[in-house]
XYZ file of C-alpha atoms in Angstrom:
617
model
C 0.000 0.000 0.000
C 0.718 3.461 -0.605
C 2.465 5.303 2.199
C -0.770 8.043 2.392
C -0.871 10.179 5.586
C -4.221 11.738 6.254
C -4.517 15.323 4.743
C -7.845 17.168 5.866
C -7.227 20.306 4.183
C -7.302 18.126 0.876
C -10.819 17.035 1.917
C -13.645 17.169 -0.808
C -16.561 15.255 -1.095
C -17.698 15.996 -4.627
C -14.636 14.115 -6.386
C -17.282 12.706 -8.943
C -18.861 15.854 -10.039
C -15.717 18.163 -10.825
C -16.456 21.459 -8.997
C -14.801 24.780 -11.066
C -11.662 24.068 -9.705
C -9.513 23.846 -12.820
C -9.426 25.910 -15.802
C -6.843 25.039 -18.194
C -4.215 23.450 -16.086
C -6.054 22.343 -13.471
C -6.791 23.397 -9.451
C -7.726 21.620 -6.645
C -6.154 24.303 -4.561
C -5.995 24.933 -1.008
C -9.053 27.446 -0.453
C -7.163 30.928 0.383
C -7.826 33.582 3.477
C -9.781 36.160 2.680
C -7.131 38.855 2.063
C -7.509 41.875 4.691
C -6.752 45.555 3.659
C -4.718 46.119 6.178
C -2.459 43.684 4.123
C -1.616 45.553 0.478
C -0.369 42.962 -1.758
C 2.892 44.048 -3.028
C 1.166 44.651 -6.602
C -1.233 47.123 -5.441
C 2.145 48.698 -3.616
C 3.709 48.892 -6.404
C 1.114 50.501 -8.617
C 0.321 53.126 -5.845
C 4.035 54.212 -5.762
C 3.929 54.189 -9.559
C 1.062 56.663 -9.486
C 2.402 59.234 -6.957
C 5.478 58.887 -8.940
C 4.203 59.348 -12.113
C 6.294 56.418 -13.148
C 6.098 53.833 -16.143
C 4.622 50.696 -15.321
C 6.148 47.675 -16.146
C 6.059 46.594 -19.646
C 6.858 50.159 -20.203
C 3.230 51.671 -19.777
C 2.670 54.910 -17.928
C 0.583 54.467 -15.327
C -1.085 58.362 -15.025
C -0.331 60.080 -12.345
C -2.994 63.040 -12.964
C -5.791 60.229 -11.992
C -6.710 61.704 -9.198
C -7.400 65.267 -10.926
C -9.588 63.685 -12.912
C -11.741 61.154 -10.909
C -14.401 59.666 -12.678
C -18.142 59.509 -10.273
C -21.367 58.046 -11.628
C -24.813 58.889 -10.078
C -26.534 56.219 -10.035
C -29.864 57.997 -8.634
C -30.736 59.787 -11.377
C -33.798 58.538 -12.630
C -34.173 60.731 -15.771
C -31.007 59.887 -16.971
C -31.331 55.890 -15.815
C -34.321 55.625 -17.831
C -34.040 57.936 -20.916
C -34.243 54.979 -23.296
C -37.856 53.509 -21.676
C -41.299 54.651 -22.167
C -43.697 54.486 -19.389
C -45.399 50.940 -20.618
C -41.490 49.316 -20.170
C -41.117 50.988 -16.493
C -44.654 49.366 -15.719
C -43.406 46.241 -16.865
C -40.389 46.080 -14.853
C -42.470 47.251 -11.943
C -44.803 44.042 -12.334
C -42.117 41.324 -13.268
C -39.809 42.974 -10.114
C -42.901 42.562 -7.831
C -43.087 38.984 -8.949
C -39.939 37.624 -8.724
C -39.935 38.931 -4.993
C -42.814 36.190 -4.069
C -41.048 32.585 -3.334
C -44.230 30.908 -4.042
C -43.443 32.039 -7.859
C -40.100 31.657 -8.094
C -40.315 28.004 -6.394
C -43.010 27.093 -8.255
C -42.254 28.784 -11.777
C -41.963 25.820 -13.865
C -45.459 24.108 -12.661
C -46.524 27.780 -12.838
C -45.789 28.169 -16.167
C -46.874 24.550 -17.178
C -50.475 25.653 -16.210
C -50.108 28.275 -17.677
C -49.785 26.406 -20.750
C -52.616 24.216 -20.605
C -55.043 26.975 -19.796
C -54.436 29.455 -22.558
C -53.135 27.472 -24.937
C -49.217 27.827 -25.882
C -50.152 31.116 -28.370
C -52.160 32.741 -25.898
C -49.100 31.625 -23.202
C -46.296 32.711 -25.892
C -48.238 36.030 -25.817
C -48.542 36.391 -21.949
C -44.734 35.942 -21.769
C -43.903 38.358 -24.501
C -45.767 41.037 -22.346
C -44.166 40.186 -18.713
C -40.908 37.903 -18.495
C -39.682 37.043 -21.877
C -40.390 40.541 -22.916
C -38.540 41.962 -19.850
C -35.435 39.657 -20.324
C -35.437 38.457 -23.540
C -34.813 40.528 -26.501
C -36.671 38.767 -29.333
C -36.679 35.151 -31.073
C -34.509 36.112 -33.875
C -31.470 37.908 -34.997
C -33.996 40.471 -37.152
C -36.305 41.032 -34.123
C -33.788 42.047 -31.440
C -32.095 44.492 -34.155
C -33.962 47.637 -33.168
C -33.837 46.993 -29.190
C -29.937 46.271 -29.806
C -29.871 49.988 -31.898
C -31.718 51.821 -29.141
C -29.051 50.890 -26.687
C -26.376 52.028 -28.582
C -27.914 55.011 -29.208
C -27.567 55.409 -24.720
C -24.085 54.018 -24.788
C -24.771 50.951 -24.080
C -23.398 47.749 -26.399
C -24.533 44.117 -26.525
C -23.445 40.792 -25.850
C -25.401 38.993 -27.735
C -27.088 35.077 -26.480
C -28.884 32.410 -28.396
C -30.224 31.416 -24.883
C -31.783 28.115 -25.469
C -30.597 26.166 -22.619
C -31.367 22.762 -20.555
C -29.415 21.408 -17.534
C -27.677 18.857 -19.352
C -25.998 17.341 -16.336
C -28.778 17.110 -13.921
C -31.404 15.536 -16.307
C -30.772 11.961 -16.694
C -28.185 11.190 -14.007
C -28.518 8.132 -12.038
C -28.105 9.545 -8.050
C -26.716 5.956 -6.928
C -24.099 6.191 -9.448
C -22.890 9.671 -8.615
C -23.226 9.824 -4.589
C -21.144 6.786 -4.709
C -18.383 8.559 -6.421
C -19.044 11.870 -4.278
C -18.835 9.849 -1.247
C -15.113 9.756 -0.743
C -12.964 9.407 2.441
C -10.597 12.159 3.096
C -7.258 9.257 1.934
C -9.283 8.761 -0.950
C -9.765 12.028 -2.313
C -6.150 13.100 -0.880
C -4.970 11.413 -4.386
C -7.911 10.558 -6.647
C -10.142 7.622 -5.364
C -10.977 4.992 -8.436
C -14.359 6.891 -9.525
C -15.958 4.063 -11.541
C -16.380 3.291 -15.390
C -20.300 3.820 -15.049
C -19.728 7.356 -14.159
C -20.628 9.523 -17.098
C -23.808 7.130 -17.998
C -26.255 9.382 -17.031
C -25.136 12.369 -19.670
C -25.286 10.591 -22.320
C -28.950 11.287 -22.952
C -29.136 14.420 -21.325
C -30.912 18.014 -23.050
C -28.854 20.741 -24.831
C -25.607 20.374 -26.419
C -24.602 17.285 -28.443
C -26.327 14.860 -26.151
C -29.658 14.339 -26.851
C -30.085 11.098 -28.672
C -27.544 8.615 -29.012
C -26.134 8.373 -32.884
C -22.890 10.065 -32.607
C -23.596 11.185 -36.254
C -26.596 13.008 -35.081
C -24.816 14.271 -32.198
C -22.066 15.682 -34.193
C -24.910 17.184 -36.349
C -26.477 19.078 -33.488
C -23.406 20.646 -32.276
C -22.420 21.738 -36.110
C -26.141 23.297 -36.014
C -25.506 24.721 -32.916
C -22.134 26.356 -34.279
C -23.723 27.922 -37.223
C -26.579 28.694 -34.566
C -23.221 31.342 -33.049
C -21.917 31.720 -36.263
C -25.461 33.674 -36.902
C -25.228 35.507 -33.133
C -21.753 36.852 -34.223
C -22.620 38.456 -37.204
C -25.736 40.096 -35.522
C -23.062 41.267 -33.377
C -20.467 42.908 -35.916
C -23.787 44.840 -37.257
C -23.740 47.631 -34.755
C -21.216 50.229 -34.607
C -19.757 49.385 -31.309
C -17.451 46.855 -30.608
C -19.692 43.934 -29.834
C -19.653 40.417 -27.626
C -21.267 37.075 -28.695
C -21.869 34.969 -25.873
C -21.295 30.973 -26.578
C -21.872 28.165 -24.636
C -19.303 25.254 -24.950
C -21.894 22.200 -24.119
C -23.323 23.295 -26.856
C -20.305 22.155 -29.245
C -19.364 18.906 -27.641
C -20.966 15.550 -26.256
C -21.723 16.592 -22.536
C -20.422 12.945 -21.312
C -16.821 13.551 -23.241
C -16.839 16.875 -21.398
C -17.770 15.178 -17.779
C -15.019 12.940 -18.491
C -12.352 15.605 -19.592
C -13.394 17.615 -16.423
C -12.712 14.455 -14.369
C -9.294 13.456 -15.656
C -8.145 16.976 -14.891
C -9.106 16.702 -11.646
C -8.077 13.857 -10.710
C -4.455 15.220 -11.809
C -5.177 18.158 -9.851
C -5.530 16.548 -6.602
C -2.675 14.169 -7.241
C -0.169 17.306 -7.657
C -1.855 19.074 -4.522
C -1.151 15.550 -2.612
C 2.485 15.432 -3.299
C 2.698 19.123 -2.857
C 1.665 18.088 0.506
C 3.787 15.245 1.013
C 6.801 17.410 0.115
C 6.594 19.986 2.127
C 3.832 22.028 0.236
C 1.285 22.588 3.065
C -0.229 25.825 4.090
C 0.820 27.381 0.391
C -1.660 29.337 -1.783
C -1.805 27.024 -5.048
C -0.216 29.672 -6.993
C 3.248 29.149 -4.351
C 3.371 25.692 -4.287
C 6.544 23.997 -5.983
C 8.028 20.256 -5.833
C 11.684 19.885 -5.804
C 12.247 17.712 -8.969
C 14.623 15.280 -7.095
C 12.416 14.551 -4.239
C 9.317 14.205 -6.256
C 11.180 11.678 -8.819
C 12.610 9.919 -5.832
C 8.755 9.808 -4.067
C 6.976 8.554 -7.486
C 9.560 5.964 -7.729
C 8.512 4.394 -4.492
C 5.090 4.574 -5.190
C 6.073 2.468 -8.229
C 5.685 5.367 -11.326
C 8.392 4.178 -13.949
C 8.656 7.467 -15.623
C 11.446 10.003 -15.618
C 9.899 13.052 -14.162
C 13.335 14.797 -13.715
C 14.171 14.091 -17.232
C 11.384 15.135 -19.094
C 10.864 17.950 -17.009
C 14.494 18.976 -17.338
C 14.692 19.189 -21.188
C 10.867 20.642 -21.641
C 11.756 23.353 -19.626
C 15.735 23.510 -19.456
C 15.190 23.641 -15.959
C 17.788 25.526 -13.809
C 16.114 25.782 -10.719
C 15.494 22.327 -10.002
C 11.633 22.987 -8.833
C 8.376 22.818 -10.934
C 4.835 24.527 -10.077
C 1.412 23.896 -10.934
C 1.670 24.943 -14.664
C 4.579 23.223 -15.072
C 3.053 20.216 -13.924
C 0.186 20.434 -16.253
C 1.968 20.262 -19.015
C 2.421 16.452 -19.494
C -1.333 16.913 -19.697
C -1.077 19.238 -22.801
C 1.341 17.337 -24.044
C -0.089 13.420 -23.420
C 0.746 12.237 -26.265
C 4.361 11.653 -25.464
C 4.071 11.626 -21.726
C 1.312 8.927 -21.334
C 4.218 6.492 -19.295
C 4.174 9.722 -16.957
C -0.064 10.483 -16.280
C -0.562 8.568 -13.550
C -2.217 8.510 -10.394
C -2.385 6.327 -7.239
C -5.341 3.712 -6.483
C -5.698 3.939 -2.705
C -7.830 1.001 -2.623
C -5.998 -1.335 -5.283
C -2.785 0.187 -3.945
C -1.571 0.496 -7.541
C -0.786 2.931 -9.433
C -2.996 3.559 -12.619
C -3.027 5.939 -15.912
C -4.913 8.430 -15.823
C -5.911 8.135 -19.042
C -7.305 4.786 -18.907
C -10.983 5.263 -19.653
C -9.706 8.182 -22.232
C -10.151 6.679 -25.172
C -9.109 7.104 -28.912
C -13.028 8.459 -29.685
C -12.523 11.215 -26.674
C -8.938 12.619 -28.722
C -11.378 12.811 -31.867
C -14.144 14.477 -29.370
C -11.519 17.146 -28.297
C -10.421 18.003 -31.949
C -13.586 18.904 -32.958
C -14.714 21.032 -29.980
C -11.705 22.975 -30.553
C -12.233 22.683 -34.674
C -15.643 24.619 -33.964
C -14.409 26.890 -31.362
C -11.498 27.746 -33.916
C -14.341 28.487 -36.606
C -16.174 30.623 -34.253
C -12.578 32.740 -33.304
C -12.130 33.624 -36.794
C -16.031 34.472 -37.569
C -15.428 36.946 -34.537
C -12.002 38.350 -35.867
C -13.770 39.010 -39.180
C -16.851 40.835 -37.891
C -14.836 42.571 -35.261
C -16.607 40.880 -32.275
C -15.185 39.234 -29.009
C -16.344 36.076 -27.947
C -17.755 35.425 -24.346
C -17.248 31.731 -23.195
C -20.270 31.167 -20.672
C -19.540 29.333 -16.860
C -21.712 26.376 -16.690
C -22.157 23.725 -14.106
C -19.831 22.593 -12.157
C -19.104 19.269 -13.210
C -18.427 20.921 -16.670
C -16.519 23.508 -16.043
C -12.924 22.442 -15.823
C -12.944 20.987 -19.206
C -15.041 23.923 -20.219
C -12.395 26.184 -18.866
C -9.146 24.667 -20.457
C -10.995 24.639 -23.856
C -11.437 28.264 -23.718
C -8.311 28.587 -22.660
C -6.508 26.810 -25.276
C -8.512 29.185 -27.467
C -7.187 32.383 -25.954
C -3.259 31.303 -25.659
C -4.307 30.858 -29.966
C -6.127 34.367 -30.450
C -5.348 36.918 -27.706
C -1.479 36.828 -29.193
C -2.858 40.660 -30.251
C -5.767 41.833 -28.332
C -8.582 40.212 -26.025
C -10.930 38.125 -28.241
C -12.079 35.214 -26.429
C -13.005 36.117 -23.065
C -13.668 33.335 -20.446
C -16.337 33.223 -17.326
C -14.831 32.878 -13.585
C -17.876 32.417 -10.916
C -16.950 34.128 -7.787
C -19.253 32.563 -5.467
C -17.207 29.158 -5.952
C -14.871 28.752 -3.156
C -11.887 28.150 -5.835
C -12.319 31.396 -7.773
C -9.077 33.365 -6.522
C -7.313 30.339 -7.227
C -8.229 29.689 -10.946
C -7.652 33.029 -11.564
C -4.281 33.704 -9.827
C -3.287 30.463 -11.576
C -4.596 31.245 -15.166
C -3.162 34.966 -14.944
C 0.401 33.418 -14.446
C -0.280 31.499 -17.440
C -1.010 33.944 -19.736
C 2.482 36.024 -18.760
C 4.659 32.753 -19.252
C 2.829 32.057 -22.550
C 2.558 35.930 -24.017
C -0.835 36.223 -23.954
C -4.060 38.921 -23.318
C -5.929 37.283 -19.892
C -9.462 38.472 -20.348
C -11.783 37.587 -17.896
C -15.809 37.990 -17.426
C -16.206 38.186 -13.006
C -20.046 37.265 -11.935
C -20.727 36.270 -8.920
C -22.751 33.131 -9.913
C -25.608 31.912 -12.171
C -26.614 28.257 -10.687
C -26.536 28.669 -7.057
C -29.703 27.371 -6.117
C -29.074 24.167 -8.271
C -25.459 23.863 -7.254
C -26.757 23.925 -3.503
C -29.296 21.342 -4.108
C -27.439 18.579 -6.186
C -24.540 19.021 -3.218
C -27.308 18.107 -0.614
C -28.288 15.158 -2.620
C -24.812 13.843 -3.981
C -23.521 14.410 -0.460
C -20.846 16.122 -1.821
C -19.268 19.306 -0.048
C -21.579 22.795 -1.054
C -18.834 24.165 -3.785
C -20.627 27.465 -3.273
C -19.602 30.149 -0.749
C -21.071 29.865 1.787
C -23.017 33.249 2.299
C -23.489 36.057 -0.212
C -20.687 38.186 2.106
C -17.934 35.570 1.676
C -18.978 35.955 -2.508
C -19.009 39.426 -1.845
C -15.238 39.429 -0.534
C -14.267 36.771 -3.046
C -15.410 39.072 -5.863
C -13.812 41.938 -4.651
C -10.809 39.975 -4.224
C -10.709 38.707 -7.910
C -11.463 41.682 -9.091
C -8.719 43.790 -7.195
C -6.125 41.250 -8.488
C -7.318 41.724 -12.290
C -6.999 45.038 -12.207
C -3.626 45.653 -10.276
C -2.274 43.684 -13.407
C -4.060 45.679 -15.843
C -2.447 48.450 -13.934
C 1.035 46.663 -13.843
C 1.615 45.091 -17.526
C -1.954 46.641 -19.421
C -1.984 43.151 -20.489
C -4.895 42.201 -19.464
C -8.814 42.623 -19.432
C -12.136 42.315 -17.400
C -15.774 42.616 -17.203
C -17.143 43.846 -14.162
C -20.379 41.551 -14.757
C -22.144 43.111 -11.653
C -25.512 44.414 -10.581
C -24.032 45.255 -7.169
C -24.158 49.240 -7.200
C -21.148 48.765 -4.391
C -19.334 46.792 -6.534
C -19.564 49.014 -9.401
C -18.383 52.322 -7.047
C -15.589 50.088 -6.114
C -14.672 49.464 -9.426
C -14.762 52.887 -10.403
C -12.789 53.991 -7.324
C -9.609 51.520 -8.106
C -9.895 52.770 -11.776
C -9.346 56.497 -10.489
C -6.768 55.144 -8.062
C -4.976 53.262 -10.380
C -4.934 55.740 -13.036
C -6.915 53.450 -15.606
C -9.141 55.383 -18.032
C -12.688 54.195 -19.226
C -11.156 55.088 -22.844
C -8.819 52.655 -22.855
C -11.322 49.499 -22.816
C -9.723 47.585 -20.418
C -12.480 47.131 -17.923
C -15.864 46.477 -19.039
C -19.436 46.763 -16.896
C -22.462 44.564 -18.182
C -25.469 43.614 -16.769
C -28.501 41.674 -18.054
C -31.242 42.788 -20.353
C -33.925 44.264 -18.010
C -32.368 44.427 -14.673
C -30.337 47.549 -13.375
C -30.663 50.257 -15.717
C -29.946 52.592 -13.168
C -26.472 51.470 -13.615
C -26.125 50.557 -17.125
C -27.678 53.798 -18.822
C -25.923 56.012 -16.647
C -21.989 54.392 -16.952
C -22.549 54.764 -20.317
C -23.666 58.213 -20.915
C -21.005 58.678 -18.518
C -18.405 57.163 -20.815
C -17.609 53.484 -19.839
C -17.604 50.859 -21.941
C -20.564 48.851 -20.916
C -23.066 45.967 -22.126
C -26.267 44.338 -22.058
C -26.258 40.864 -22.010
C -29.249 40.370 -24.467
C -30.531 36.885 -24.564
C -32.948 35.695 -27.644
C -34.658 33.118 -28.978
C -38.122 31.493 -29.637
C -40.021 32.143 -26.361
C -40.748 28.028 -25.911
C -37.481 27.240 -25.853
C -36.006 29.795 -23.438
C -38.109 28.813 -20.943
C -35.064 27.312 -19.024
C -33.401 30.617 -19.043
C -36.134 32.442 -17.817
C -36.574 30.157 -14.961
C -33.120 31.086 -13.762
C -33.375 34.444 -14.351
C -36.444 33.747 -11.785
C -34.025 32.184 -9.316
C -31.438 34.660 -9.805
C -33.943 37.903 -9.358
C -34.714 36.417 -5.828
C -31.516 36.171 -4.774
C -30.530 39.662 -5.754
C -33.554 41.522 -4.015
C -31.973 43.842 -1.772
C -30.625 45.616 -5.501
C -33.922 45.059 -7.755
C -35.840 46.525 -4.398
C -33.769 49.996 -4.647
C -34.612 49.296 -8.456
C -38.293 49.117 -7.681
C -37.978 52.314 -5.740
C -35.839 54.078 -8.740
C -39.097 53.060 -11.194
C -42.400 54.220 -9.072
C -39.839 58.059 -8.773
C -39.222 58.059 -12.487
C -42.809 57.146 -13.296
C -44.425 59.914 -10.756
C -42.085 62.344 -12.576
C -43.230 61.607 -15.587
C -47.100 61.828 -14.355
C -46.153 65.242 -12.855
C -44.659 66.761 -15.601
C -47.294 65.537 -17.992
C -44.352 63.090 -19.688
C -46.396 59.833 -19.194
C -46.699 59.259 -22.714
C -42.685 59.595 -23.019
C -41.087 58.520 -25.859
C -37.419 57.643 -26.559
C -36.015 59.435 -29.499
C -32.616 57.914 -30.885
């Protein structure tokens, strides 16, 4: 047997359902200390002398020191101003859907709601219900012609699009067998200290599951729906490159690839994940933020031997990399990954139970290789649509136990085409508890590689659903858990983004917020750090019908900032809406001051005889 001593702060019960904790190399890190403020990372030190100074930043970019002559403030309480582009019928609207979306009894009970719905008026008279209240409040149209004069208005305020085919199902969580997964998520804290034998059954229960390439079970036809569903985005991106401003198409990578290959992928790289975290601990490693962590190359050649790996770490490792310094880090160590093909004798992880060690490609077959290739074939087709028509590409988060293949995919993509600028941007969720780490880790990445890091920060889109499949795997809650701790881990992110925008301008976020603090804060470190709206480095967006308070005015006031415009026939977003349902609830303290915002504008209005408002553009 392997020579395992316990390691608690490796604990995680959800080994079988990969949590974000990877993106393109992988992270199964220890989950950081809230940074205090007292406690100035040496980055933000750095940049604050810089400013004073007046000095050039590194990479030989002047970091201005007149920012804080020339501080940038937004009012957000302007009412006139927030809703310039709405007539009075649009206010009511929101008014009504806001009002509803606060009662749990709808939100809980939306689908069954809407079901009944169905059957009672018939699905015209439903289609035309929803037009008037939800779809027509967060959905811009069905087609690329019918949100074309919503997407023109905005510009006309400022405010660009990001553009969504939003026809969505939960591909994971329809379809899975809960025996087959708890079993998997149930694993001791030795076992999931190095990768516990997860089963060859694992992935059954995807491979009939909803969107994406999944639904029936001819891989021709499968491969047929994802090529539809990439000329589907090949339509969204040239809607996009229409309007004059410089655009985003939103895409969703389930959508391009069999969602059991992509369960799988996500699994092998975190399997490999832990196994580097568990040596990392075995060698001294303990305590470290992921991003700090090294193994000596002589020790850890010397510890694989004994647990019976043939390989020659310290060889391979040594010409790859011409190493000098005798250590390797987490990147480093993901790179037999990207290179497998001539390091399979070296993937390999223990089998507590079998006390063996085993490949870790074992169940990646020949058919899975092909799989990859033509994800990446149709994500490369999609990259050059968006160079053509001038429009950056927004990778959506999904689920959890899609995300880490998800996430290298995207980045694979963006070490390809942001050699130049920021096309493909990818989606970190801050209310997982491994969200500083991916992005720590993927930022040092894109410096060793030479490329633009360009990041969307939310704070989460499947909380409720996360929370509930945790409770019923019996896997450990991958989410935050309260809406401070997401609060601080946002903030957190978002700080370290921007001091290295502010260090090496090589780098890009959206602020994807409808937390009015969050935006100030933003707009606070901007002035502080001397980083100017102009220069399109950080980017606001919110969703279609929530927050114009925020939107309208940032971009009257001159910041780049978007609408994330879902569309699509009004049957089959029904998915989407009933998250946006979900969502609204959770964010009521903002849509209440919202509410608030919308009964002042509309008493203007009915006081100064401007009820029958029009927007002119």
């Amino acid at each position: 047997m392997f020579p395992i001593r316990a390691a608690p702060s490796l604990v995680w019960r959800g080994a079988d359902i990969p949590r974000k904790l990877i993106l393109s190399s992988g992270r199964l890190g220890f989950s950081p200390l809230p940074r205090c403020r007292e406690h100035v990372s040496s980055r933000v030190r750095e940049a604050a002398l810089l400013l004073r100074a007046g000095q050039p930043g590194k990479g030989g970019r002047n970091i201005h020191s007149s920012a804080a002559a020339n501080d940038i403030s937004v009012n957000f309480d302007l009412t006139q101003e927030a809703y310039r582009s709405k007539d009075s019928l649009e206010l009511l609207r929101s008014l009504v859907v806001f009002k509803l979306c606060s009662y749990d009894f709808m939100v809980d009970n939306n689908q069954e709601i809407m079901g009944l719905g169905q059957k009672l008026l018939g699905q015209r008279g439903f289609n035309q219900l929803m037009k008037m209240t939800f779809y027509g409040q967060f959905v811009a149209g069905e087609d690329q012609r019918a949100i074309r004069p919503l997407i023109l208005k905005n510009q006309a305020y400022g405010v660009g699009s990001i553009l969504d085919y939003s026809v969505e199902e939960d591909i994971g969580q329809k379809q899975t067998d809960p025996e087959e997964t708890s079993n998997a998520c149930s694993c001791t804290a030795e076992e999931t200290s190095v990768g516990k034998d997860q089963g060859q059954n694992k992935h059954k229960g995807h491979e009939q599951s909803g969107d994406g390439c999944g639904g029936v079970t001819e891989d021709s036809t499968n491969e047929t729906k994802c090529d539809q569903h990439m000329e589907t985005f090949i339509k969204c991106i040239k809607a996009s490159g229409g309007g004059s401003m410089d655009s985003f198409s939103a895409i969703k990578a389930t959508a391009l690839g069999q969602p059991q290959f992509l369960v799988k992928l996500s699994e092998v790289l975190v399997k490999w994940q832990r196994f580097f975290n568990f040596l990392a601990l075995q060698l001294g490693g303990d305590g470290k933020e992921i991003s700090q962590q090294k193994l000596n190359l002589n020790e850890l050649q010397e510890h694989l031997t004994k647990l019976g790996a043939k390989g020659d770490f310290y060889g391979w490792f040594s010409k790859k990399n011409g190493q000098t310094s005798g250590t390797i880090d987490l990147l480093d160590w993901n790179s037999l990954i990207d290179d497998r093909a001539q390091t399979s004798d070296l993937l390999v992880v223990p089998n507590v139970k079998k006390g063996v060690l085993e490949p870790l490609l074992e169940r990646f077959t020949t058919e899975d290789e092909e799989q990859m290739k033509r994800i990446l074939q149709r994500l490369e087709i999609l990259a050059k649509h968006a160079l053509e028509n001038g429009v950056r590409l927004m990778v959506d988060a999904e689920q959890t136990y899609f995300q880490p293949a998800i996430s290298k995919l995207t980045l694979d993509m963006q070490r390809i085409y942001n050699r130049e600028k920021a096309v493909i941007f990818n989606t970190y969720q801050c209310y997982l508890k491994e969200a500083y780490d991916n992005i720590t880790t993927d930022v040092e990445k894109s410096r060793r590689e030479g490329w633009h890091f360009a990041a969307k920060l939310v704070r989460g889109a499947y909380m409720h659903q996360e929370r509930e499949r945790a409770q019923e795997m019996g896997y450990e809650d991958p989410i935050n858990p309260d809406y401070e701790s997401t609060n601080r881990m946002y903030h957190r992110c978002l700080d370290y983004v921007l001091d290295e925008i502010a260090l090496r301008r090589n780098a890009n976020v959206m602020v994807a917020s409808h937390n009015e603090d969050t935006v100030k804060y933003t707009i606070r470190r901007m002035n502080e750090l001397g980083l100017s709206p102009t220069e399109n480095k950080v980017y606001f967006g919110q969703l279609l019908g929530m927050c114009d308070q925020i939107s309208f005015p940032l971009g009257q006031a001159g910041f780049p900032v978007y609408k994330y415009v879902p569309y699509g026939p009004v049957g089959e977003v029904m998915p989407y809406l009933s998250r946006r349902a979900q969502e609204n609830r959770g964010i009521m303290k903002g849509v209440q001051k919202e509410r608030e915002l919308l009964w002042r504008e509309l008493k203007r209005r009915l006081a100064s005889g401007e009820l029958l408002y029009r927007p002119v553009h």
